[in-house]
Coordinates of N, CA, C and O in Angstrom, one line a residue:
Q1 N 4.8 -14.6 12.0 CA 4.8 -14.6 10.5 C 3.5 -13.9 10.1 O 2.5 -14.0 10.8
V2 N 3.6 -13.1 9.0 CA 2.5 -12.3 8.5 C 2.3 -12.6 7.0 O 3.3 -12.7 6.3
Q3 N 1.1 -12.7 6.6 CA 0.7 -12.8 5.2 C -0.1 -11.5 4.8 O -1.0 -11.1 5.6
L4 N 0.2 -11.0 3.7 CA -0.5 -9.8 3.2 C -1.2 -10.1 1.9 O -0.6 -10.7 1.0
V5 N -2.5 -9.8 1.8 CA -3.3 -10.0 0.6 C -4.0 -8.8 0.2 O -4.8 -8.2 1.0
E6 N -3.6 -8.3 -1.0 CA -4.2 -7.1 -1.5 C -5.5 -7.4 -2.3 O -5.6 -8.5 -2.9
S7 N -6.4 -6.4 -2.4 CA -7.6 -6.6 -3.2 C -8.0 -5.2 -3.6 O -7.6 -4.2 -3.0
G8 N -8.9 -5.1 -4.7 CA -9.5 -3.8 -5.1 C -8.9 -3.2 -6.3 O -9.4 -2.2 -6.8
G9 N -7.9 -3.9 -7.0 CA -7.4 -3.3 -8.2 C -8.4 -3.6 -9.4 O -9.4 -4.2 -9.2
G10 N -7.9 -3.0 -10.5 CA -8.8 -3.2 -11.7 C -8.6 -2.1 -12.7 O -7.6 -1.4 -12.6
L11 N -9.5 -1.9 -13.6 CA -9.5 -0.8 -14.6 C -10.4 0.3 -14.2 O -11.6 0.1 -13.7
V12 N -9.9 1.5 -14.3 CA -10.7 2.7 -14.0 C -10.4 3.8 -15.0 O -9.3 3.9 -15.5
Q13 N -11.3 4.6 -15.2 CA -11.1 5.7 -16.2 C -10.4 6.9 -15.5 O -10.4 7.1 -14.3
P14 N -9.7 7.7 -16.3 CA -9.0 8.9 -15.7 C -10.0 9.7 -15.0 O -11.1 10.0 -15.5
G15 N -9.6 10.2 -13.9 CA -10.5 11.0 -13.0 C -11.3 10.2 -12.0 O -11.9 10.8 -11.2
G16 N -11.2 8.9 -12.2 CA -12.0 8.0 -11.3 C -11.4 7.8 -10.0 O -10.3 8.3 -9.7
S17 N -12.0 6.9 -9.2 CA -11.5 6.6 -7.8 C -11.5 5.1 -7.7 O -12.2 4.3 -8.4
M18 N -10.7 4.7 -6.7 CA -10.5 3.2 -6.5 C -10.0 3.1 -5.0 O -9.2 4.0 -4.6
R19 N -10.4 2.1 -4.3 CA -9.8 1.8 -3.0 C -9.2 0.4 -3.0 O -9.8 -0.6 -3.3
L20 N -7.9 0.4 -2.6 CA -7.2 -0.8 -2.4 C -7.3 -1.2 -0.9 O -7.2 -0.4 0.0
S21 N -7.3 -2.5 -0.7 CA -7.3 -3.1 0.7 C -6.2 -4.0 0.8 O -5.8 -4.8 -0.1
C22 N -5.6 -4.1 2.0 CA -4.5 -5.0 2.3 C -4.9 -5.7 3.7 O -4.9 -5.0 4.7
L23 N -5.2 -7.0 3.6 CA -5.5 -7.7 4.8 C -4.3 -8.4 5.3 O -3.7 -9.2 4.5
A24 N -4.0 -8.2 6.6 CA -2.8 -8.8 7.2 C -3.2 -9.9 8.1 O -4.0 -9.7 9.0
S25 N -2.8 -11.1 7.9 CA -3.1 -12.2 8.8 C -1.8 -12.6 9.5 O -0.7 -12.4 9.0
G26 N -2.0 -13.1 10.7 CA -0.8 -13.5 11.5 C -0.6 -12.5 12.6 O -1.6 -12.0 13.1
S27 N 0.6 -12.2 12.9 CA 1.0 -11.3 14.0 C 0.9 -9.8 13.6 O 1.9 -9.1 13.6
Y28 N -0.3 -9.4 13.4 CA -0.6 -8.0 12.9 C 0.0 -7.0 14.0 O 0.5 -6.0 13.6
Y29 N -0.1 -7.4 15.3 CA 0.2 -6.4 16.3 C 1.7 -6.1 16.3 O 2.1 -5.1 17.0
T30 N 2.5 -6.9 15.7 CA 4.0 -6.7 15.7 C 4.4 -5.8 14.6 O 5.6 -5.4 14.5
L31 N 3.5 -5.4 13.7 CA 3.9 -4.5 12.6 C 4.0 -3.1 13.0 O 3.0 -2.5 13.5
S32 N 5.1 -2.4 12.7 CA 5.3 -1.1 13.1 C 4.9 -0.1 12.1 O 4.4 1.0 12.4
V33 N 5.0 -0.4 10.8 CA 4.7 0.4 9.7 C 4.0 -0.4 8.6 O 4.5 -1.6 8.4
M34 N 3.0 0.1 8.0 CA 2.4 -0.5 6.8 C 2.4 0.5 5.7 O 2.3 1.7 6.0
A35 N 2.6 0.0 4.5 CA 2.7 1.0 3.4 C 2.2 0.4 2.1 O 2.0 -0.8 2.0
W36 N 2.1 1.3 1.1 CA 1.7 0.9 -0.3 C 2.9 1.3 -1.2 O 3.3 2.5 -1.1
Y37 N 3.4 0.4 -2.0 CA 4.3 0.7 -3.0 C 3.7 0.5 -4.4 O 2.7 -0.2 -4.5
R38 N 4.3 1.0 -5.4 CA 3.8 0.7 -6.8 C 5.0 0.5 -7.7 O 6.1 1.1 -7.5
Q39 N 4.8 -0.2 -8.8 CA 5.8 -0.4 -9.8 C 5.1 -0.4 -11.2 O 4.3 -1.3 -11.5
G40 N 5.3 0.7 -11.9 CA 4.8 0.8 -13.2 C 5.7 0.2 -14.3 O 6.8 -0.3 -14.0
P41 N 5.2 0.1 -15.5 CA 6.0 -0.5 -16.6 C 7.3 0.2 -16.7 O 7.4 1.4 -16.8
Q42 N 8.4 -0.6 -16.7 CA 9.7 -0.1 -16.9 C 10.2 0.9 -15.8 O 11.1 1.7 -16.0
N43 N 9.5 0.8 -14.6 CA 9.9 1.7 -13.5 C 10.3 0.8 -12.3 O 10.0 -0.3 -12.2
E44 N 11.1 1.5 -11.4 CA 11.4 0.8 -10.2 C 10.2 0.9 -9.2 O 9.4 1.8 -9.3
R45 N 10.2 0.0 -8.2 CA 9.2 0.0 -7.2 C 9.4 1.3 -6.4 O 10.5 1.6 -5.9
E46 N 8.3 2.0 -6.2 CA 8.4 3.3 -5.4 C 7.4 3.3 -4.3 O 6.3 2.7 -4.4
L47 N 7.8 3.9 -3.2 CA 6.8 4.1 -2.0 C 5.8 5.1 -2.4 O 6.1 6.2 -3.0
V48 N 4.5 4.8 -2.1 CA 3.4 5.7 -2.4 C 2.9 6.3 -1.1 O 2.8 7.6 -1.1
A49 N 2.7 5.5 -0.1 CA 2.2 6.1 1.2 C 2.5 5.1 2.3 O 2.6 3.9 2.0
S50 N 2.6 5.6 3.5 CA 2.9 4.8 4.7 C 2.1 5.3 5.9 O 1.7 6.4 5.9
I51 N 1.9 4.3 6.8 CA 1.2 4.7 8.0 C 1.8 3.9 9.2 O 2.1 2.7 9.1
T52 N 2.1 4.6 10.3 CA 2.7 3.9 11.4 C 1.6 3.3 12.3 O 0.4 3.6 12.1
K53 N 2.1 2.6 13.3 CA 1.2 2.0 14.3 C 0.4 3.1 15.0 O -0.8 2.9 15.4
G54 N 1.0 4.2 15.2 CA 0.4 5.3 15.9 C -0.5 6.1 15.0 O -1.2 7.1 15.4
G55 N -0.5 5.8 13.7 CA -1.4 6.5 12.7 C -0.8 7.7 12.0 O -1.5 8.4 11.2
K56 N 0.5 7.9 12.1 CA 1.2 8.9 11.3 C 1.3 8.5 9.9 O 1.7 7.4 9.6
T57 N 1.0 9.4 9.0 CA 1.0 9.0 7.6 C 2.0 9.9 6.8 O 2.3 11.0 7.1
K58 N 2.4 9.3 5.7 CA 3.3 10.0 4.7 C 2.8 9.6 3.3 O 2.4 8.5 3.1
T59 N 2.8 10.6 2.4 CA 2.5 10.3 1.0 C 3.5 10.9 0.1 O 4.0 12.0 0.4
V60 N 3.8 10.3 -1.0 CA 4.8 10.8 -1.9 C 4.1 12.0 -2.6 O 2.9 12.1 -2.8
D61 N 5.0 13.0 -3.0 CA 4.4 14.3 -3.6 C 3.5 14.1 -4.8 O 2.5 14.8 -4.9
S62 N 3.8 13.1 -5.6 CA 3.1 12.9 -6.8 C 1.6 12.5 -6.6 O 0.8 12.6 -7.5
V63 N 1.3 12.0 -5.4 CA -0.1 11.6 -5.1 C -0.7 12.4 -4.0 O -1.9 12.1 -3.6
K64 N 0.1 13.3 -3.4 CA -0.5 14.1 -2.3 C -1.7 14.9 -2.7 O -1.8 15.5 -3.8
G65 N -2.7 14.8 -1.8 CA -4.0 15.4 -2.1 C -4.9 14.6 -2.9 O -6.1 14.9 -3.1
R66 N -4.4 13.4 -3.5 CA -5.3 12.5 -4.3 C -5.4 11.1 -3.6 O -6.5 10.5 -3.6
F67 N -4.4 10.7 -3.0 CA -4.4 9.4 -2.3 C -4.3 9.5 -0.8 O -3.6 10.4 -0.3
T68 N -5.0 8.6 -0.1 CA -5.1 8.6 1.3 C -4.9 7.2 1.9 O -5.6 6.3 1.4
I69 N -3.9 7.1 2.8 CA -3.7 5.8 3.4 C -4.4 5.8 4.8 O -4.4 6.8 5.5
S70 N -5.0 4.7 5.2 CA -5.6 4.6 6.5 C -5.5 3.1 6.9 O -5.2 2.2 6.1
R71 N -5.8 2.9 8.2 CA -5.8 1.5 8.7 C -7.0 1.3 9.7 O -7.4 2.2 10.4
N72 N -7.4 0.1 9.7 CA -8.5 -0.4 10.6 C -7.9 -1.6 11.4 O -7.9 -2.7 10.9
D73 N -7.4 -1.3 12.6 CA -6.7 -2.3 13.3 C -7.7 -3.4 13.8 O -7.3 -4.6 14.0
A74 N -8.9 -3.1 13.9 CA -9.9 -4.1 14.4 C -10.1 -5.1 13.3 O -10.5 -6.3 13.5
Q75 N -9.8 -4.7 12.0 CA -9.9 -5.7 10.9 C -8.6 -6.0 10.3 O -8.6 -6.7 9.2
N76 N -7.5 -5.6 10.9 CA -6.2 -6.0 10.4 C -6.0 -5.6 9.0 O -5.4 -6.3 8.2
T77 N -6.5 -4.4 8.6 CA -6.5 -4.0 7.2 C -6.0 -2.6 7.0 O -6.3 -1.7 7.9
V78 N -5.3 -2.4 6.0 CA -4.8 -1.1 5.6 C -5.4 -0.8 4.2 O -5.5 -1.6 3.4
Y79 N -5.8 0.5 4.0 CA -6.5 0.9 2.8 C -5.7 2.0 2.1 O -4.9 2.7 2.7
L80 N -5.9 2.0 0.8 CA -5.3 3.1 0.0 C -6.5 3.7 -0.9 O -6.9 3.0 -1.8
Q81 N -7.0 4.8 -0.5 CA -8.1 5.5 -1.2 C -7.4 6.3 -2.3 O -6.6 7.2 -2.0
M82 N -7.7 6.1 -3.6 CA -7.1 6.8 -4.7 C -8.2 7.6 -5.4 O -9.1 7.0 -5.9
N83 N -8.1 8.9 -5.5 CA -9.0 9.7 -6.2 C -8.3 10.4 -7.3 O -7.1 10.6 -7.3
N84 N -9.1 10.9 -8.3 CA -8.6 11.7 -9.4 C -7.5 10.9 -10.1 O -6.4 11.5 -10.3
L85 N -7.7 9.7 -10.4 CA -6.6 8.8 -10.9 C -6.2 9.3 -12.3 O -7.1 9.8 -13.1
A86 N -5.0 9.1 -12.6 CA -4.4 9.5 -13.9 C -3.7 8.3 -14.6 O -3.3 7.4 -13.8
P87 N -3.5 8.4 -15.9 CA -2.8 7.2 -16.5 C -1.5 6.9 -15.9 O -1.1 5.7 -15.9
E88 N -0.8 7.9 -15.4 CA 0.6 7.6 -14.9 C 0.5 6.9 -13.5 O 1.5 6.5 -13.0
D89 N -0.7 6.8 -13.0 CA -0.9 6.0 -11.8 C -1.0 4.5 -12.1 O -1.0 3.7 -11.1
T90 N -1.0 4.1 -13.3 CA -1.1 2.7 -13.7 C 0.2 2.0 -13.2 O 1.3 2.4 -13.5
A91 N -0.1 0.9 -12.5 CA 1.0 0.2 -11.9 C 0.5 -1.0 -11.2 O -0.7 -1.2 -11.0
V92 N 1.4 -1.9 -10.8 CA 1.1 -2.9 -9.8 C 1.3 -2.3 -8.4 O 2.4 -1.8 -8.1
Y93 N 0.3 -2.4 -7.6 CA 0.4 -1.8 -6.2 C 0.7 -3.0 -5.2 O -0.1 -4.0 -5.2
Y94 N 1.6 -2.8 -4.4 CA 2.0 -3.8 -3.4 C 1.8 -3.3 -2.0 O 2.2 -2.1 -1.7
C95 N 1.3 -4.1 -1.2 CA 1.2 -3.8 0.3 C 2.5 -4.3 0.9 O 3.1 -5.3 0.6
N96 N 3.0 -3.5 1.8 CA 4.2 -3.7 2.6 C 4.0 -3.6 4.1 O 3.2 -2.7 4.5
A97 N 4.6 -4.4 4.8 CA 4.6 -4.3 6.3 C 5.9 -4.5 6.9 O 6.7 -5.3 6.4
V98 N 6.3 -3.7 7.9 CA 7.6 -3.8 8.5 C 7.4 -4.3 10.0 O 6.6 -3.7 10.7
E99 N 8.2 -5.2 10.3 CA 8.2 -5.8 11.6 C 9.6 -5.6 12.2 O 10.6 -5.9 11.5
W100 N 9.7 -5.0 13.4 CA 11.0 -4.8 14.0 C 11.5 -6.0 14.8 O 10.8 -6.5 15.7
R101 N 12.6 -6.6 14.4 CA 13.2 -7.7 15.0 C 14.6 -7.5 15.5 O 15.4 -8.4 15.6
G102 N 14.8 -6.2 15.8 CA 16.2 -5.8 16.1 C 16.8 -5.2 14.8 O 17.8 -4.6 14.7
Y103 N 16.1 -5.5 13.7 CA 16.3 -5.0 12.4 C 14.9 -5.0 11.7 O 14.0 -5.6 12.2
E104 N 14.9 -4.3 10.6 CA 13.6 -4.2 9.9 C 13.4 -5.4 9.0 O 14.2 -5.7 8.1
H105 N 12.3 -6.1 9.3 CA 11.9 -7.3 8.4 C 10.7 -6.9 7.6 O 9.7 -6.4 8.2
N106 N 10.8 -7.0 6.3 CA 9.7 -6.6 5.4 C 8.9 -7.8 4.9 O 9.4 -8.8 4.6
Y107 N 7.6 -7.6 4.9 CA 6.6 -8.5 4.3 C 6.0 -7.8 3.1 O 5.8 -6.6 3.1
W108 N 5.7 -8.6 2.1 CA 5.1 -8.1 0.8 C 3.9 -8.9 0.4 O 3.9 -10.1 0.6
G109 N 2.9 -8.2 -0.1 CA 1.8 -8.9 -0.7 C 2.2 -9.3 -2.2 O 3.3 -8.9 -2.6
Q110 N 1.2 -9.9 -2.8 CA 1.5 -10.4 -4.2 C 1.3 -9.3 -5.2 O 1.7 -9.5 -6.4
G111 N 0.7 -8.2 -4.8 CA 0.5 -7.1 -5.8 C -0.9 -7.2 -6.4 O -1.5 -8.3 -6.6
T112 N -1.4 -6.0 -6.7 CA -2.7 -5.9 -7.5 C -2.6 -4.9 -8.6 O -2.0 -3.8 -8.3
Q113 N -3.0 -5.2 -9.7 CA -2.9 -4.3 -10.9 C -3.9 -3.2 -10.9 O -5.1 -3.5 -10.7
V114 N -3.5 -2.0 -11.1 CA -4.4 -0.8 -11.2 C -4.1 -0.3 -12.6 O -2.9 0.1 -12.9
T115 N -5.1 -0.2 -13.4 CA -4.9 0.4 -14.8 C -5.9 1.5 -15.0 O -7.1 1.4 -14.8
V116 N -5.3 2.7 -15.3 CA -6.1 3.9 -15.5 C -6.1 4.2 -17.0 O -5.0 4.6 -17.6
S117 N -7.2 4.0 -17.6 CA -7.3 4.2 -19.1 C -8.7 4.5 -19.5 O -9.7 4.0 -18.9
A118 N -8.8 5.3 -20.6 CA -10.1 5.5 -21.1 C -10.6 4.4 -22.0 O -11.7 4.3 -22.5

């Protein structure tokens, strides 16, 4: 069993930076992929970035060059570094982890609000 706890959200001005953290407790070593999703007002939840156990990363086109996902396995933590933030990045950001059990089992954090506004 794995629990995910996000931190680092808040209010930031356009053009600013913010780093989100996701601490995974429990069987961290069983997680094959960790990712960040977001859900803005009146929007569906969308994948922002993902990172595999081997360190391969993917980012959605709308944040490419601005957001970077990374992981520190010694601290069971995944990060999302967000630079040059824009109002359209305003959303609740969710940490996600995938465990392979013969099928993909997903874990979700409770979400952290990121608001980009002047």
